[in-house]
Coordinates of C-alpha atoms and ligand atoms in Angstrom, one line a residue:
M1256 CA 14.6 22.2 14.5
I1257 CA 11.1 21.4 13.7
L1258 CA 9.6 20.7 10.2
V1259 CA 6.2 22.3 9.2
T1260 CA 4.1 21.5 6.5
G1261 CA 1.8 24.0 5.0
G1262 CA 3.7 26.8 6.7
A1263 CA 2.8 29.2 3.4
G1264 CA -0.9 29.2 4.4
F1265 CA -2.9 31.4 6.8
I1266 CA -2.3 29.4 10.1
G1267 CA 0.9 27.8 9.0
A1268 CA 2.3 31.1 8.2
N1269 CA 1.2 32.7 11.5
F1270 CA 2.5 29.8 13.3
V1271 CA 6.1 29.9 11.8
L1272 CA 6.4 33.6 12.2
E1273 CA 5.3 33.5 15.9
W1274 CA 7.4 30.2 16.4
L1275 CA 10.8 32.0 15.2
R1276 CA 9.8 35.1 17.4
V1277 CA 8.9 33.2 20.6
T1278 CA 11.4 30.3 20.4
G1279 CA 14.0 31.2 17.9
E1280 CA 14.3 27.4 16.8
P1281 CA 14.9 26.9 13.1
V1282 CA 11.8 25.7 11.0
V1283 CA 12.0 23.9 7.7
N1284 CA 8.8 24.9 5.9
L1285 CA 7.5 22.3 3.2
D1286 CA 4.6 23.8 1.4
K1287 CA 3.2 22.9 -2.3
L1288 CA 2.1 26.5 -2.8
T1289 CA -1.3 25.8 -3.9
Y1290 CA -3.6 28.8 -4.5
A1291 CA -3.9 29.1 -0.8
G1292 CA -0.1 29.3 -0.2
N1293 CA 1.6 32.3 -0.5
L1294 CA 5.1 33.4 0.2
A1295 CA 4.2 37.1 0.8
N1296 CA 2.9 35.7 4.2
L1297 CA 6.6 34.9 5.0
A1298 CA 8.2 37.8 3.3
S1299 CA 9.7 39.2 6.6
L1300 CA 11.8 36.0 6.9
K1301 CA 13.3 36.5 3.4
D1302 CA 16.8 36.7 4.7
D1303 CA 16.3 34.8 8.0
P1304 CA 18.8 31.6 8.0
R1305 CA 16.4 29.9 10.8
H1306 CA 13.7 29.6 8.3
V1307 CA 14.2 27.2 5.3
F1308 CA 11.5 27.1 2.6
V1309 CA 11.0 24.1 0.5
R1310 CA 8.2 23.9 -2.3
G1311 CA 6.9 20.6 -2.3
D1312 CA 4.1 18.0 -1.7
I1313 CA 3.4 16.1 1.8
G1314 CA 2.5 13.2 -0.6
D1315 CA 6.1 13.3 -2.3
Q1316 CA 7.8 10.5 0.1
A1317 CA 11.0 11.0 -1.7
L1318 CA 11.2 14.6 -0.9
V1319 CA 10.0 14.4 2.5
E1320 CA 12.3 11.4 3.4
R1321 CA 15.3 13.5 1.9
L1322 CA 14.2 16.4 4.0
L1323 CA 13.8 14.5 7.2
A1324 CA 17.4 12.8 6.5
E1325 CA 19.0 16.2 6.0
H1326 CA 17.4 18.3 8.7
R1327 CA 16.8 15.7 11.5
P1328 CA 13.9 17.5 12.9
R1329 CA 12.5 16.9 16.4
A1330 CA 8.9 17.2 15.4
V1331 CA 6.8 17.4 12.3
L1332 CA 3.7 19.7 12.5
N1333 CA 1.2 19.1 9.7
F1334 CA -0.9 22.2 8.8
A1335 CA -0.8 21.3 5.0
A1336 CA -4.4 20.7 3.7
E1337 CA -7.1 21.6 1.3
S1338 CA -9.1 23.7 3.9
H1339 CA -12.0 25.4 2.2
V1340 CA -15.5 23.8 2.4
D1341 CA -17.2 25.6 -0.3
R1342 CA -14.2 24.3 -2.6
S1343 CA -14.6 20.9 -1.4
I1344 CA -18.4 20.8 -2.6
H1345 CA -17.3 22.0 -6.2
G1346 CA -14.3 19.7 -6.4
P1347 CA -13.6 17.1 -3.6
G1348 CA -10.7 15.2 -5.5
D1349 CA -7.9 17.4 -4.4
F1350 CA -9.2 17.3 -0.8
I1351 CA -9.2 13.3 -0.8
Q1352 CA -5.5 13.6 -2.6
T1353 CA -4.1 15.9 0.0
N1354 CA -5.8 15.6 3.2
V1355 CA -6.1 11.7 3.1
V1356 CA -3.7 10.3 0.5
G1357 CA -1.1 13.1 1.3
T1358 CA -1.4 12.6 5.3
F1359 CA -1.0 8.9 4.8
R1360 CA 2.3 9.2 2.8
L1361 CA 3.7 11.9 5.2
L1362 CA 2.9 9.7 8.1
E1363 CA 4.8 6.6 6.3
S1364 CA 7.8 8.9 5.7
V1365 CA 7.9 10.2 9.1
R1366 CA 7.2 6.7 10.5
G1367 CA 10.4 5.5 8.6
Y1368 CA 12.5 8.6 9.8
W1369 CA 11.2 8.1 13.5
E1370 CA 12.1 4.2 13.5
S1371 CA 15.7 5.0 12.4
L1372 CA 16.4 7.4 15.3
P1373 CA 18.6 6.5 18.4
A1374 CA 16.7 6.1 21.7
P1375 CA 16.7 9.7 23.3
E1376 CA 15.8 11.4 20.1
K1377 CA 13.0 8.7 19.2
D1378 CA 11.5 9.2 22.5
A1379 CA 11.5 12.9 22.3
F1380 CA 10.1 13.2 18.9
R1381 CA 6.6 14.2 18.1
F1382 CA 4.2 14.2 15.0
L1383 CA 1.5 17.0 15.6
H1384 CA -1.3 16.7 13.3
V1385 CA -3.5 20.2 13.2
S1386 CA -7.2 19.3 12.5
T1387 CA -10.6 20.9 12.8
D1388 CA -13.8 20.8 14.8
E1389 CA -15.8 20.1 11.6
V1390 CA -15.1 16.3 12.0
Y1391 CA -17.8 16.2 14.9
G1392 CA -20.4 17.5 12.7
S1393 CA -23.2 19.9 13.5
L1394 CA -24.9 20.7 17.0
G1395 CA -28.4 21.8 17.6
P1396 CA -28.9 25.0 19.6
D1397 CA -28.9 23.2 23.0
D1398 CA -26.4 20.5 22.3
P1399 CA -23.2 20.5 24.6
A1400 CA -20.2 21.5 22.9
F1401 CA -17.9 19.1 21.1
S1402 CA -15.6 17.3 23.4
E1403 CA -12.6 15.1 22.6
T1404 CA -15.1 12.1 23.0
T1405 CA -17.8 13.4 20.7
R1406 CA -18.5 11.0 18.0
Y1407 CA -17.1 11.7 14.4
A1408 CA -19.9 12.7 12.0
P1409 CA -18.3 14.8 9.3
N1410 CA -20.8 16.3 6.7
S1411 CA -18.7 18.0 4.0
P1412 CA -16.1 16.5 1.7
Y1413 CA -13.7 18.8 3.5
A1414 CA -14.7 17.5 7.0
A1415 CA -14.8 13.9 6.0
S1416 CA -11.3 14.1 4.5
K1417 CA -9.9 15.7 7.6
A1418 CA -11.7 13.0 9.7
G1419 CA -10.1 10.4 7.6
S1420 CA -6.5 12.1 8.1
D1421 CA -7.4 12.1 11.8
H1422 CA -8.1 8.4 11.6
L1423 CA -4.8 7.7 10.0
A1424 CA -2.8 9.9 12.5
R1425 CA -4.5 7.8 15.4
A1426 CA -3.8 4.4 13.8
W1427 CA -0.1 5.4 13.0
H1428 CA 0.1 6.1 16.8
H1429 CA -2.0 2.8 17.9
T1430 CA -0.4 0.5 15.6
Y1431 CA 3.2 1.4 15.1
G1432 CA 3.6 3.8 18.3
L1433 CA 4.3 6.8 16.5
P1434 CA 4.1 9.7 18.9
V1435 CA 1.3 11.5 17.4
L1436 CA -0.7 14.5 18.8
T1437 CA -3.7 15.8 17.2
T1438 CA -5.4 19.3 17.6
N1439 CA -9.1 20.0 16.5
C1440 CA -9.8 23.5 16.4
S1441 CA -12.7 26.0 15.7
N1442 CA -12.8 28.9 13.2
N1443 CA -9.8 31.1 12.9
Y1444 CA -9.2 34.6 12.2
G1445 CA -6.3 37.1 11.8
P1446 CA -3.7 38.3 9.4
F1447 CA -3.0 36.5 6.0
Q1448 CA -6.1 34.5 5.8
F1449 CA -7.2 34.1 2.0
P1450 CA -10.3 35.9 1.2
E1451 CA -12.5 33.0 0.4
K1452 CA -13.1 32.7 4.0
L1453 CA -16.0 34.7 5.5
I1454 CA -14.0 37.1 7.6
P1455 CA -11.4 38.7 5.2
L1456 CA -14.2 38.2 2.4
V1457 CA -16.6 40.4 4.1
I1458 CA -13.7 42.8 5.0
L1459 CA -12.5 43.3 1.4
N1460 CA -16.0 43.2 -0.2
A1461 CA -17.0 45.7 2.0
R1462 CA -14.1 48.1 1.3
A1463 CA -14.8 47.7 -2.5
G1464 CA -18.4 48.4 -2.1
K1465 CA -19.4 45.0 -3.2
P1466 CA -22.4 42.9 -1.7
L1467 CA -21.5 40.9 1.4
P1468 CA -22.9 37.5 0.9
V1469 CA -24.5 35.8 4.0
Y1470 CA -25.4 32.1 3.3
G1471 CA -29.0 31.1 4.1
D1472 CA -30.5 32.9 7.3
G1473 CA -27.2 34.0 8.4
K1474 CA -28.0 32.3 11.7
N1475 CA -25.4 29.3 11.6
V1476 CA -23.1 29.5 14.3
R1477 CA -19.4 29.3 14.5
D1478 CA -16.9 29.5 17.5
W1479 CA -14.1 31.9 16.7
L1480 CA -10.5 31.9 17.8
Y1481 CA -7.9 34.4 16.8
V1482 CA -5.0 32.9 15.0
A1483 CA -2.2 33.7 17.5
D1484 CA -4.2 31.9 20.1
H1485 CA -4.4 28.7 17.9
C1486 CA -0.6 29.0 17.5
S1487 CA 0.1 29.3 21.4
A1488 CA -2.2 26.3 21.8
I1489 CA -0.1 24.3 19.4
R1490 CA 3.2 25.3 20.9
E1491 CA 1.5 24.1 24.3
V1492 CA 0.3 20.9 23.1
L1493 CA 3.8 20.1 21.4
A1494 CA 5.7 21.0 24.5
K1495 CA 3.5 19.2 27.0
G1496 CA 0.6 17.2 25.4
R1497 CA 0.3 13.6 26.2
V1498 CA 1.2 11.1 23.1
G1499 CA -1.7 9.6 21.4
E1500 CA -4.0 12.4 22.9
V1501 CA -6.4 14.7 21.2
Y1502 CA -6.9 18.2 22.3
N1503 CA -9.9 20.5 21.3
I1504 CA -9.2 24.1 21.0
G1505 CA -11.6 26.9 20.9
G1506 CA -12.3 30.6 21.5
N1507 CA -15.4 30.3 23.8
A1508 CA -16.8 33.0 21.2
E1509 CA -19.9 31.4 19.6
K1510 CA -21.4 33.9 17.1
Q1511 CA -24.1 33.6 14.4
N1512 CA -22.6 34.7 11.0
I1513 CA -25.0 37.5 10.8
E1514 CA -23.5 39.0 14.0
V1515 CA -20.0 38.6 12.7
V1516 CA -20.9 40.3 9.4
T1517 CA -22.7 43.1 11.2
T1518 CA -19.9 43.5 13.7
L1519 CA -17.3 43.8 10.8
C1520 CA -19.5 46.4 9.1
E1521 CA -19.7 48.5 12.5
L1522 CA -16.1 48.4 12.9
L1523 CA -15.4 49.4 9.2
D1524 CA -18.0 52.4 9.6
E1525 CA -15.7 53.5 12.3
L1526 CA -12.4 52.7 10.8
A1527 CA -13.1 53.5 7.0
P1528 CA -16.4 55.2 6.7
R1529 CA -18.1 54.7 3.3
P1530 CA -19.3 58.0 1.7
A1531 CA -22.2 56.2 0.1
G1532 CA -23.9 54.9 3.4
R1533 CA -23.5 52.3 6.1
H1534 CA -21.5 49.1 5.3
A1535 CA -24.3 47.1 6.5
D1536 CA -26.3 48.2 3.4
L1537 CA -24.2 45.8 1.5
I1538 CA -25.3 42.6 3.3
T1539 CA -27.1 40.5 0.9
F1540 CA -28.5 37.1 1.8
V1541 CA -27.7 34.3 -0.7
K1542 CA -28.4 30.7 -1.5
D1543 CA -27.3 28.4 1.3
R1544 CA -24.3 26.2 1.2
P1545 CA -25.3 22.6 0.6
G1546 CA -25.2 20.5 3.7
H1547 CA -24.3 23.6 5.8
D1548 CA -23.5 22.8 9.2
R1549 CA -25.7 24.8 11.6
R1550 CA -23.6 25.0 14.7
Y1551 CA -20.2 24.2 16.1
A1552 CA -19.1 24.9 19.8
I1553 CA -15.8 23.5 21.2
D1554 CA -15.3 22.4 24.8
A1555 CA -11.6 23.3 25.5
T1556 CA -11.7 22.0 29.1
K1557 CA -9.2 19.4 28.6
V1558 CA -6.4 21.8 27.2
R1559 CA -7.0 24.2 29.8
R1560 CA -6.9 21.7 32.6
E1561 CA -4.0 19.5 31.4
L1562 CA -1.8 22.3 29.8
G1563 CA -2.8 25.5 31.2
W1564 CA -4.0 27.1 27.7
S1565 CA -6.6 29.4 27.3
P1566 CA -7.1 32.3 24.6
A1567 CA -5.5 35.4 25.3
H1568 CA -7.5 37.5 23.0
R1569 CA -11.2 38.7 23.2
F1570 CA -13.3 38.4 20.0
E1571 CA -14.3 41.9 19.8
D1572 CA -10.7 43.4 20.3
A1573 CA -9.0 40.8 17.9
L1574 CA -11.7 41.3 15.2
G1575 CA -10.9 45.1 15.3
E1576 CA -7.1 44.3 14.9
T1577 CA -7.9 42.0 12.0
V1578 CA -9.8 44.7 10.3
K1579 CA -7.1 47.2 11.0
W1580 CA -4.5 44.6 9.4
Y1581 CA -6.5 44.2 6.3
L1582 CA -6.9 48.1 5.7
A1583 CA -3.0 48.5 6.6
N1584 CA -1.7 45.8 4.1
D1585 CA -3.1 46.9 0.9
A1586 CA 0.0 45.5 -1.2
W1587 CA -0.8 41.8 0.4
V1588 CA -4.3 42.3 -0.6
K1589 CA -3.8 43.3 -4.0
G1590 CA -1.2 40.5 -4.5
V1591 CA -3.8 37.6 -3.3
Q1592 CA -6.6 39.3 -5.3
S1593 CA -4.7 39.2 -8.6
G1594 CA -4.3 35.4 -8.3
A1595 CA -6.8 32.5 -8.0
C1596 CA -9.0 34.6 -5.9
G1597 CA -11.3 36.3 -8.7
K1598 CA -12.0 33.2 -10.6
W1599 CA -13.1 31.5 -7.4
M1600 CA -15.6 34.4 -6.7
D1601 CA -17.1 33.7 -10.0
V1602 CA -17.4 30.0 -9.4
N1603 CA -18.9 30.2 -6.0
Y1604 CA -21.0 33.3 -6.2
A1605 CA -22.5 33.4 -9.7
G1606 CA -25.2 30.9 -9.0
R1607 CA -26.2 32.1 -5.6
A1608 CA -28.7 35.2 -6.7
A1609 CA -29.7 37.2 -3.7
Ligands
NAD471 P1 -5.0 27.4 4.1 O1 -5.7 26.7 2.9 O2 -4.9 28.9 4.4 O3 -3.4 26.9 3.8 C1 -3.0 25.5 3.5 C2 -1.5 25.3 3.3 O4 -1.3 24.1 3.0 C3 -1.4 26.3 1.8 O5 -0.2 27.0 2.0 C4 -1.1 25.2 0.8 O6 -0.1 25.6 -0.1 C5 -0.5 24.0 1.6 N1 -0.8 22.8 0.8 C6 -2.0 22.3 0.6 N2 -1.8 21.2 0.0 C7 -0.4 20.7 0.3 C8 0.3 19.6 -0.1 N3 -0.4 18.4 -0.6 N4 1.6 19.7 0.2 C9 2.0 20.7 0.9 N5 1.5 21.7 1.2 C10 0.1 21.8 0.7 O7 -5.6 26.5 5.5 P2 -5.3 27.1 6.9 O8 -6.7 27.7 7.4 O9 -4.0 27.8 7.2 O10 -5.5 25.6 7.8 C11 -4.3 25.0 8.1 C12 -4.7 23.7 8.7 O11 -5.5 24.1 9.8 C13 -5.5 22.9 8.1 O12 -5.2 21.5 8.3 C14 -6.9 23.2 8.3 O13 -7.6 21.9 8.1 C15 -6.7 23.3 9.8 N6 -7.8 24.2 10.5 C16 -8.0 25.4 9.8 C17 -9.0 26.2 10.6 C18 -9.4 27.5 9.9 O14 -10.2 28.3 10.5 N7 -8.7 28.1 8.9 C19 -9.6 25.8 11.8 C20 -9.1 24.5 12.2 C21 -8.2 23.7 11.7
DAU472 O1 -14.6 25.1 12.1 C1 -13.2 25.2 11.6 C2 -13.2 25.4 9.9 O2 -13.5 26.6 9.9 C3 -11.9 25.0 9.4 O3 -11.6 23.5 9.4 C4 -11.9 25.3 7.7 O4 -10.8 25.3 7.2 C5 -12.2 26.6 7.7 O5 -12.4 27.2 6.4 C6 -13.6 27.0 8.5 O6 -14.7 26.5 7.9 P1 -16.0 27.3 7.7 O7 -16.8 26.7 6.7 O8 -16.8 27.4 8.9 O9 -15.4 28.8 7.3 P2 -15.9 29.9 6.1 O10 -15.1 31.2 6.5 O11 -15.9 29.2 4.9 O12 -17.4 30.1 6.7 C7 -17.7 30.5 8.0 C8 -19.3 30.6 7.9 O13 -19.7 31.8 7.1 C9 -20.0 29.3 7.6 O14 -21.2 29.1 8.3 C10 -20.4 29.6 6.0 C11 -20.6 31.3 6.1 N1 -20.4 31.9 4.9 C12 -19.1 31.9 4.3 C13 -18.7 32.6 3.0 C14 -17.5 32.2 2.5 C15 -21.1 32.9 4.4 O15 -22.3 33.2 4.9 N2 -20.9 33.7 3.1 C16 -19.9 33.3 2.6 O16 -19.5 34.1 1.4

């Protein structure tokens, strides 16, 4: 079996669901259930004996060591993190605690377990650390895309904390020989994403007839990847990645934020027309994010060349599927919005007058 951390969050839950569907191999899922963790994402696994959910912190070494000893996983995949840039600006402490200290403690627990394994299991074991393209900083319009050798230059507290966790994972491989694999991925979208992130926020605000907040001039560029493609890339890296290596994962779909928001409005005009007018009428330019990175782009040549992975979904198609998913899953949406979401909207948007 494998042990996944953060498997009740957006990408982790998509990964666990797909992993069980594609491989059938059992999963122990360790998640603290912060505001971003949601057991409703895993509701379809309620009576599935292949999924063992444990509520807990990656930094709780006693708990992690007990889980490793009890379940003897062949791999640990670390998705757990504080993941939202705007929250890291309002309160960086949790990001340092989970992303840096938590990853350090997790690495230590895993190292002790790995060192105790007999030779064949020890050789086959993997620790896969899930990270982000934000560690590389910001690109100018004509700069080449981030490669695995691009210098780290994290700009937000979130990015700096993820960069710290990447360095720890790298050092645990270099110093102790722990078989670490690291992935650095671009912006994901798809089902189960917490609606503090751009795409679900715009879909749900548009449905409710609320303003669609676009930071600054709306011309910041992100590379977008459908979450199922990120999950398939992680499966490939786990199966065939070279130990100690880093793999950049991207969608080859660079878009300005305003293009993404406008496309979402057009999709919604088609799928759920608004009697009062076009959804694009709700677009509202608001005060920019402090230190807002201008452009991210991923050069995913290495993962394609070495592991044969490339994204299976086109941005325009998968964005449409994503909109349909949010429209069809009202109970999930209401559940998420009844929790920590409403308070965050006040914290983040009250001071951003149009
Ligand atoms: P998310 O915020 O939706 O989910 C994070 C999950 O981790 C939640 O279930 C939360 O409860 C759990 N968690 C947080 N702190 C924990 C702790 N101390 N112990 C155990 N569990 C804890 O995040 P996401 O968007 O699914 O991102 C998952 C991973 O992928 C993160 O490491 C993130 O940095 C990385 N990543 C995300 C994106 C993206 O676009 N969302 C892109 C590239 C990389
Ligand atoms: O690049 C990978 C990263 O992508 C991940 O590591 C992060 O976990 C993930 O949150 C995401 O970070 P971003 O900051 O790029 O995502 P977010 O959805 O918050 O914002 C996307 C872009 O949209 C960004 O340029 C900021 C802008 N934005 C965001 C919000 C929430 C707006 O214009 N308005 C908004 O209300």
